[in-house]
mmCIF file of C-alpha atoms in Angstrom:
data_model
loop_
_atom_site.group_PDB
_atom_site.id
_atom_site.type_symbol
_atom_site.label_atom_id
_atom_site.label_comp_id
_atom_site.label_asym_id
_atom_site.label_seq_id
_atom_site.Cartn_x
_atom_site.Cartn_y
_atom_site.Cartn_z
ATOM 1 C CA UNK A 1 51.035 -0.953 -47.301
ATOM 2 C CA UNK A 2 48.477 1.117 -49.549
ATOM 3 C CA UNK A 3 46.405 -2.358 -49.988
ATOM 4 C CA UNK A 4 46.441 -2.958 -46.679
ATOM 5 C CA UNK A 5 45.679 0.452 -44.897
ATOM 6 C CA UNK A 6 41.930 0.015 -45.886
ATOM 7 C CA UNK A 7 41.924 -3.647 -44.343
ATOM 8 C CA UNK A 8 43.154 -1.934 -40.908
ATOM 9 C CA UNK A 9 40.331 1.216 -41.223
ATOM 10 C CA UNK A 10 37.669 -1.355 -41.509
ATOM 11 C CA UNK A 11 38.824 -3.546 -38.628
ATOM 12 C CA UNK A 12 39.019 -0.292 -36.429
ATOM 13 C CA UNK A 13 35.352 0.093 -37.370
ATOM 14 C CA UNK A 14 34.701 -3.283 -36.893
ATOM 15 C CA UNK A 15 36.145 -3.303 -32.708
ATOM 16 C CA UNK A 16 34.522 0.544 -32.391
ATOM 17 C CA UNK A 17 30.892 -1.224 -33.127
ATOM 18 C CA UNK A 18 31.494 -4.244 -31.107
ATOM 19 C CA UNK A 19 32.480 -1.910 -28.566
ATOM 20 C CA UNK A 20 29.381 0.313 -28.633
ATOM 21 C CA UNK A 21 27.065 -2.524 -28.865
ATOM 22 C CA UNK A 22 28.476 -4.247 -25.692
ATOM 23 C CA UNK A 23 28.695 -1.035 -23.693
ATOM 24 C CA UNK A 24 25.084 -0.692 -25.027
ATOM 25 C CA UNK A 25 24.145 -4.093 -24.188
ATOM 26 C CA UNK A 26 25.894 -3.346 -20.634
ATOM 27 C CA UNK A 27 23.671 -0.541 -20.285
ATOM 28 C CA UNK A 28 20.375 -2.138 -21.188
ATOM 29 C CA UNK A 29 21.412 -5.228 -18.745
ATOM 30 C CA UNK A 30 22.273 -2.489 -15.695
ATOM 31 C CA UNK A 31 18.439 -0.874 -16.122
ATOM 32 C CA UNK A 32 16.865 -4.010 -16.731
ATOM 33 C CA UNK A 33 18.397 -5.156 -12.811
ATOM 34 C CA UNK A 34 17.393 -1.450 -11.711
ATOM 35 C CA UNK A 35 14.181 -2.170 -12.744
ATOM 36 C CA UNK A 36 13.660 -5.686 -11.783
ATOM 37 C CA UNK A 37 15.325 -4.511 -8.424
ATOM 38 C CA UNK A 38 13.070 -1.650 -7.608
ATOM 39 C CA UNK A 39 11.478 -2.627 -4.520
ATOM 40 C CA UNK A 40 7.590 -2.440 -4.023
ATOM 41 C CA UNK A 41 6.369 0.312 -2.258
ATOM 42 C CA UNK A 42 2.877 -0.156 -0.164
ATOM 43 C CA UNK A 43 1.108 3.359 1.684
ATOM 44 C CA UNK A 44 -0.580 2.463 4.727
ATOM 45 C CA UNK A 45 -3.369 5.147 4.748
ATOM 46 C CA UNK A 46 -4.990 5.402 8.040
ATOM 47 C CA UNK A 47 -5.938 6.899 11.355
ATOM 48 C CA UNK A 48 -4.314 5.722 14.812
ATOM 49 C CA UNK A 49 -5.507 2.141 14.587
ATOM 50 C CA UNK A 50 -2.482 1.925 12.020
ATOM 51 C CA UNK A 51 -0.482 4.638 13.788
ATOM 52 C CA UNK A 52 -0.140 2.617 16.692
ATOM 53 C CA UNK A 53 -1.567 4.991 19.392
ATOM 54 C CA UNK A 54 -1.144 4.059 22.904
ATOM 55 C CA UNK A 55 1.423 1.785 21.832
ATOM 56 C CA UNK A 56 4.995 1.699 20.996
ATOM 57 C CA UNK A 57 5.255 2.044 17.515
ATOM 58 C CA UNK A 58 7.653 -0.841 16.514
ATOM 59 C CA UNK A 59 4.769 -3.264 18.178
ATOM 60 C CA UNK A 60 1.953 -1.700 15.875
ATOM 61 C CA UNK A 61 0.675 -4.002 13.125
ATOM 62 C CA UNK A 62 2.756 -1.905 10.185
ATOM 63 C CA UNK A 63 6.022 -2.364 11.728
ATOM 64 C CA UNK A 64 4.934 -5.949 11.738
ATOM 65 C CA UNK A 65 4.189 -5.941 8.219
ATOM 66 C CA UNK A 66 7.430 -4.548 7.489
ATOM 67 C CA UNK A 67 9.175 -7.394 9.165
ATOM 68 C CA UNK A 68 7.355 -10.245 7.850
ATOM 69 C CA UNK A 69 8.078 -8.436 4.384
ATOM 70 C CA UNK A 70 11.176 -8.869 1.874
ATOM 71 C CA UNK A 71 13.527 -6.115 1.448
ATOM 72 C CA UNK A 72 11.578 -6.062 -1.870
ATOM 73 C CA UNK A 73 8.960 -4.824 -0.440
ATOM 74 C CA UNK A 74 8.918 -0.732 1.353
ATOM 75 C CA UNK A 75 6.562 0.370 3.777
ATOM 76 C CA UNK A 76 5.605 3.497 4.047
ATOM 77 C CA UNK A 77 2.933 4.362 7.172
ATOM 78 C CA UNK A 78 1.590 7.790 6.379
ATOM 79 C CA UNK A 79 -1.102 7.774 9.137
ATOM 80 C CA UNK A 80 -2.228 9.835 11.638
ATOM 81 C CA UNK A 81 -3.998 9.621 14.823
ATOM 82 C CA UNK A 82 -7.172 11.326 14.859
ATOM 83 C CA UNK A 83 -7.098 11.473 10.863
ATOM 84 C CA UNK A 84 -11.040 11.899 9.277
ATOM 85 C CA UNK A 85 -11.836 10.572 5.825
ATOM 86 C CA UNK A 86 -11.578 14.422 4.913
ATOM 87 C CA UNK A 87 -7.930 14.580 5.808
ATOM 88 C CA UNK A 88 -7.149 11.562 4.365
ATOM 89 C CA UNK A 89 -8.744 12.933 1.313
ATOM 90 C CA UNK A 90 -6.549 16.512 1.634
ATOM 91 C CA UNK A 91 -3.339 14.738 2.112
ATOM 92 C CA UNK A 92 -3.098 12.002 -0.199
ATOM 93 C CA UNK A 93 -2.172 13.505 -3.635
ATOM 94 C CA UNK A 94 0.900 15.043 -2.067
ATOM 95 C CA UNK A 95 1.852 11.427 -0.604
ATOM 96 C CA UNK A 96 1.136 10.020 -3.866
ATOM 97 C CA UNK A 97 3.568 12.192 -6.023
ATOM 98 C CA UNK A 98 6.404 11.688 -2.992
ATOM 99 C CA UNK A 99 6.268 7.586 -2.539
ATOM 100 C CA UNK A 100 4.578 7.464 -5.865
ATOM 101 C CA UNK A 101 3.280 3.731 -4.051
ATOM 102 C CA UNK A 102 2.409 0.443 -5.568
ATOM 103 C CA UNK A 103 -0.796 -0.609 -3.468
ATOM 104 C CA UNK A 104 -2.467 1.999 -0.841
ATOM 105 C CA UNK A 105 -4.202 0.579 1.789
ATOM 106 C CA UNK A 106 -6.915 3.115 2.694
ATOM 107 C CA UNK A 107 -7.370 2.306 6.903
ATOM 108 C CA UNK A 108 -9.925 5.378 7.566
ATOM 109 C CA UNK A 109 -13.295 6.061 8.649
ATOM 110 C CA UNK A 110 -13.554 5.469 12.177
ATOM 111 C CA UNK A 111 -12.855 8.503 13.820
ATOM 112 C CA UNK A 112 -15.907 10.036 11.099
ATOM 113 C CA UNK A 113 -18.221 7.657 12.814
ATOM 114 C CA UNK A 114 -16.755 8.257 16.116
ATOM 115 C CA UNK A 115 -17.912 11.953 15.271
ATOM 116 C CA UNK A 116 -21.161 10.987 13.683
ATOM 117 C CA UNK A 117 -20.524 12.225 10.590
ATOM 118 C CA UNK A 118 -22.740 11.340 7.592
ATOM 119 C CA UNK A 119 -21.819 7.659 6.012
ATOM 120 C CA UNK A 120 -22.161 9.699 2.399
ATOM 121 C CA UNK A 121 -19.504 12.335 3.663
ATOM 122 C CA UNK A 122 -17.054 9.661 4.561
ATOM 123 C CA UNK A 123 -18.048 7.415 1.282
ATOM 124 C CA UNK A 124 -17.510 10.728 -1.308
ATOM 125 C CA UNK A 125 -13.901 11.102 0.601
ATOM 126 C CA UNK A 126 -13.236 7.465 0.217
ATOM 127 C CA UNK A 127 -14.189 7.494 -3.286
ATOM 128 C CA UNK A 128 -11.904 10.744 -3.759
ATOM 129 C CA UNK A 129 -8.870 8.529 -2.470
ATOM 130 C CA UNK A 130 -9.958 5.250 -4.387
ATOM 131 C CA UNK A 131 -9.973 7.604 -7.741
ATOM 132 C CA UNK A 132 -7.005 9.322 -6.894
ATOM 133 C CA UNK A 133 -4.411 5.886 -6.034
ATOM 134 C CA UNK A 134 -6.131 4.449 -9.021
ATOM 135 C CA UNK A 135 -4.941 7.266 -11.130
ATOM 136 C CA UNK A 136 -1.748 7.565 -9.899
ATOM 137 C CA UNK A 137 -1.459 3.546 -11.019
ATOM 138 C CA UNK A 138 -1.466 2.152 -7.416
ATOM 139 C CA UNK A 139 -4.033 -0.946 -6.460
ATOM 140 C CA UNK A 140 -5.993 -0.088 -3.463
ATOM 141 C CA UNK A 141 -6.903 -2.060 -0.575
ATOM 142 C CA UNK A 142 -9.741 -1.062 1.469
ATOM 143 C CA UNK A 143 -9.818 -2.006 5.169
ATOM 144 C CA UNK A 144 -12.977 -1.690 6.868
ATOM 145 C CA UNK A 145 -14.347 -0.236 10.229
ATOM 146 C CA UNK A 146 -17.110 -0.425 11.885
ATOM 147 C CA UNK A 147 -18.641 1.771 14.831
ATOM 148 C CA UNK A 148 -20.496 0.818 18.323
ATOM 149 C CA UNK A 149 -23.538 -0.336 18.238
ATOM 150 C CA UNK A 150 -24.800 2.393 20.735
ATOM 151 C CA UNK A 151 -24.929 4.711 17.811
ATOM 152 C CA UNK A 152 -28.148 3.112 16.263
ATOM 153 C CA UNK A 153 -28.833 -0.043 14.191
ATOM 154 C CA UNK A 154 -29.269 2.890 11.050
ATOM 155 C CA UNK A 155 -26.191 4.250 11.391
ATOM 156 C CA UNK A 156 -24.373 1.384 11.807
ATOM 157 C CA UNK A 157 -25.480 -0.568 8.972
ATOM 158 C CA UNK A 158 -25.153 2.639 6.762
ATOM 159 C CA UNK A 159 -21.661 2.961 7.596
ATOM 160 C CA UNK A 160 -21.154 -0.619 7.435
ATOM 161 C CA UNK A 161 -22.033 -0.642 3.812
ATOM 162 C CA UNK A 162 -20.175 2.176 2.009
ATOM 163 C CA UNK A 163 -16.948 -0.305 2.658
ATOM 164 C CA UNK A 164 -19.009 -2.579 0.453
ATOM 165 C CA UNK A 165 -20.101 -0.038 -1.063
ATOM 166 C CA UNK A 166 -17.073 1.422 -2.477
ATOM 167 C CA UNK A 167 -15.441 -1.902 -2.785
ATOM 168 C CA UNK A 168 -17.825 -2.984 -5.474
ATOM 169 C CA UNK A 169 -17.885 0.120 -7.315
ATOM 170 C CA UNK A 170 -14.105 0.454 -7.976
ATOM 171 C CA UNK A 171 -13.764 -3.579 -8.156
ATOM 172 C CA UNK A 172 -10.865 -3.434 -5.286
ATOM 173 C CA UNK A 173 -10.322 -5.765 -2.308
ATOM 174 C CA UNK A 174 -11.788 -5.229 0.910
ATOM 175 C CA UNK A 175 -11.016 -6.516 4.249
ATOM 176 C CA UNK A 176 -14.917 -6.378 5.970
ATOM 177 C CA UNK A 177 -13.678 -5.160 9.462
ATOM 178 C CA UNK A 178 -9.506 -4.743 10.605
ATOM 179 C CA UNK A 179 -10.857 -5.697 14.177
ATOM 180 C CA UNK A 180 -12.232 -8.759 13.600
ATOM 181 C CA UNK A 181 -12.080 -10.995 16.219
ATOM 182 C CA UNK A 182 -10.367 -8.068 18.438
ATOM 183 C CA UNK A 183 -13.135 -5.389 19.262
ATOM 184 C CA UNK A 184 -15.328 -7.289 21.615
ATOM 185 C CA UNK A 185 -12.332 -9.144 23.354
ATOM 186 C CA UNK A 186 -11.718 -6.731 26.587
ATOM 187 C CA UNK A 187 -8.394 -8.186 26.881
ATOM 188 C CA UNK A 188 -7.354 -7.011 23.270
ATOM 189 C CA UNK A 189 -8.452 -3.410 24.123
ATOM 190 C CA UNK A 190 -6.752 -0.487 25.685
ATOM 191 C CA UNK A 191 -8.437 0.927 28.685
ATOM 192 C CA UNK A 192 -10.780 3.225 26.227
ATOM 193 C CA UNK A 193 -12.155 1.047 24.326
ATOM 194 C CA UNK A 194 -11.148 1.971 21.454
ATOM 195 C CA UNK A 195 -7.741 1.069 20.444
ATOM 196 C CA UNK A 196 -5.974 -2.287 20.532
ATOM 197 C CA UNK A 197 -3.379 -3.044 23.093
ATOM 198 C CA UNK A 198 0.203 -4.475 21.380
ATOM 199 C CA UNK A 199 -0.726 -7.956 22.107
ATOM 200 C CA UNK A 200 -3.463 -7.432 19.456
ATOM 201 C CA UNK A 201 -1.206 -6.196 16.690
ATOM 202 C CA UNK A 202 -0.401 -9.279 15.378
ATOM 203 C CA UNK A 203 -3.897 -10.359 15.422
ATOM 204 C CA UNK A 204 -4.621 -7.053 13.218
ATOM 205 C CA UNK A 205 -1.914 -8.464 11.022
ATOM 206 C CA UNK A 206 -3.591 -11.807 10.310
ATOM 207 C CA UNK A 207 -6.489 -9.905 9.422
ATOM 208 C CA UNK A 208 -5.136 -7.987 6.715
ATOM 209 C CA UNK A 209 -2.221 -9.989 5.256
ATOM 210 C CA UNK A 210 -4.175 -12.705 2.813
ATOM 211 C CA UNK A 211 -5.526 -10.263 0.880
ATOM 212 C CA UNK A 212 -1.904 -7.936 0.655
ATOM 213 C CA UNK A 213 -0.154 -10.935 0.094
ATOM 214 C CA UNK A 214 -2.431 -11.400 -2.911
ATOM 215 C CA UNK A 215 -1.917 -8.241 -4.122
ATOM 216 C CA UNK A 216 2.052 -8.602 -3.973
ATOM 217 C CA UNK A 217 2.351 -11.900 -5.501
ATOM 218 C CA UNK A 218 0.054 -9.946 -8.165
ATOM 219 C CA UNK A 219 2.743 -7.376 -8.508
ATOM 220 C CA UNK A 220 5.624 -9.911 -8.721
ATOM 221 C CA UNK A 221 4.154 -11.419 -11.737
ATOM 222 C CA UNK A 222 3.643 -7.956 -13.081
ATOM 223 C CA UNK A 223 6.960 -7.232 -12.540
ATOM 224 C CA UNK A 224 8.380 -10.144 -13.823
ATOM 225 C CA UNK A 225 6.085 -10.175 -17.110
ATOM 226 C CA UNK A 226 7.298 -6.958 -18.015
ATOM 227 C CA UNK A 227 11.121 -7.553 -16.816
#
């Protein structure tokens, strides 16, 4: 019995080790899932073209974009009709440390040249929100605007380029206008003018989703590289 008591010790040792190293196996497995199951989350950033003024809301272009997306993939719309480059600018860091986001697309700058306000005002913001998402580990997309024509040839080449602009500087994607094909097509446009009707939602969609889609197969690999 004496010979043998140290035989039974040292298989109880033996099962208490196997034991912790599958419970910590388990463990590691469970976070590893948690992990690769964390969905990605992507900030719309923008003024009432991507608040869907005028509009019901589930026909606006994000709500599309949340349909056409896995449940992988979370949407959250933080924007505001009427919003200026200068709000954006003043809200963001708050929205960054609550959704803490993947990718931000920044939609914003039309209401600033709706106002007339200088294209090196509404760059400096833009820049301010570029810096901030990058620091907070987000990509950015940028998503263009561009302003009537009645407010000078200047002007409107001077706000067309800080999209450009800014796009080059911080190396991050740009889609050149969100209206394309949509702003000069009466049909497309609510009564003012200035806001698409639901029928161009989709449209507004098309628009932006190569270049997201890019960026989200760019974040699966990620994902899956360090999974």
């Amino acid at each position: 019995m004496v010979q043998g008591f140290p035989v039974v010790i040292g298989f109880s040792r033996s099962m208490r080790f196997k034991r912790l190293w599958q419970l910590a196996l388990a463990a590691g497995l469970l976070w590893a899932s948690a992990a690769l199951a964390a969905p990605t989350t992507v900030m719309v950033m923008g003024d009432s073209l991507s608040a869907a003024y005028g509009i019901e809301r589930e026909f606006g272009w994000v709500n599309l974009l949340s349909k056409r997306l896995d449940d992988d993939v979370e949407i959250v719309n933080a924007s505001i009709s009427g919003e200026t480059t200068s709000g954006g600018a003043a809200r963001l860091p708050e929205l960054l440390g609550q959704h803490d986001p993947d990718i931000v697309l920044l939609e914003l700058g039309g209401n600033d040249g709706l106002r007339g306000l200088p294209p090196g005002q509404m760059r400096a913001n833009l820049a301010r929100m570029i810096e901030a998402s990058q620091d907070a580990g987000a990509k950015v997309l940028l998503l263009g605007i561009e302003v009537p024509p009645n407010y000078g040839q200047a002007y409107t080449d001077a706000f067309r380029r800080v999209y450009q602009g800014l796009a080059d500087e911080y190396g991050i994607p740009l889609v050149p206008f969100l209206l394309e094909g949509i702003a000069l097509d009466k049909s497309l446009m609510q009564n003012d003018g200035i806001h698409p009707t639901a029928a161009a939602q989709p449209r507004i969609l098309d628009n932006v989703w190569p270049t997201l889609e890019s960026l989200l197969t760019e974040e699966r690999q990620l994902a899956e590289q360090q999974g």
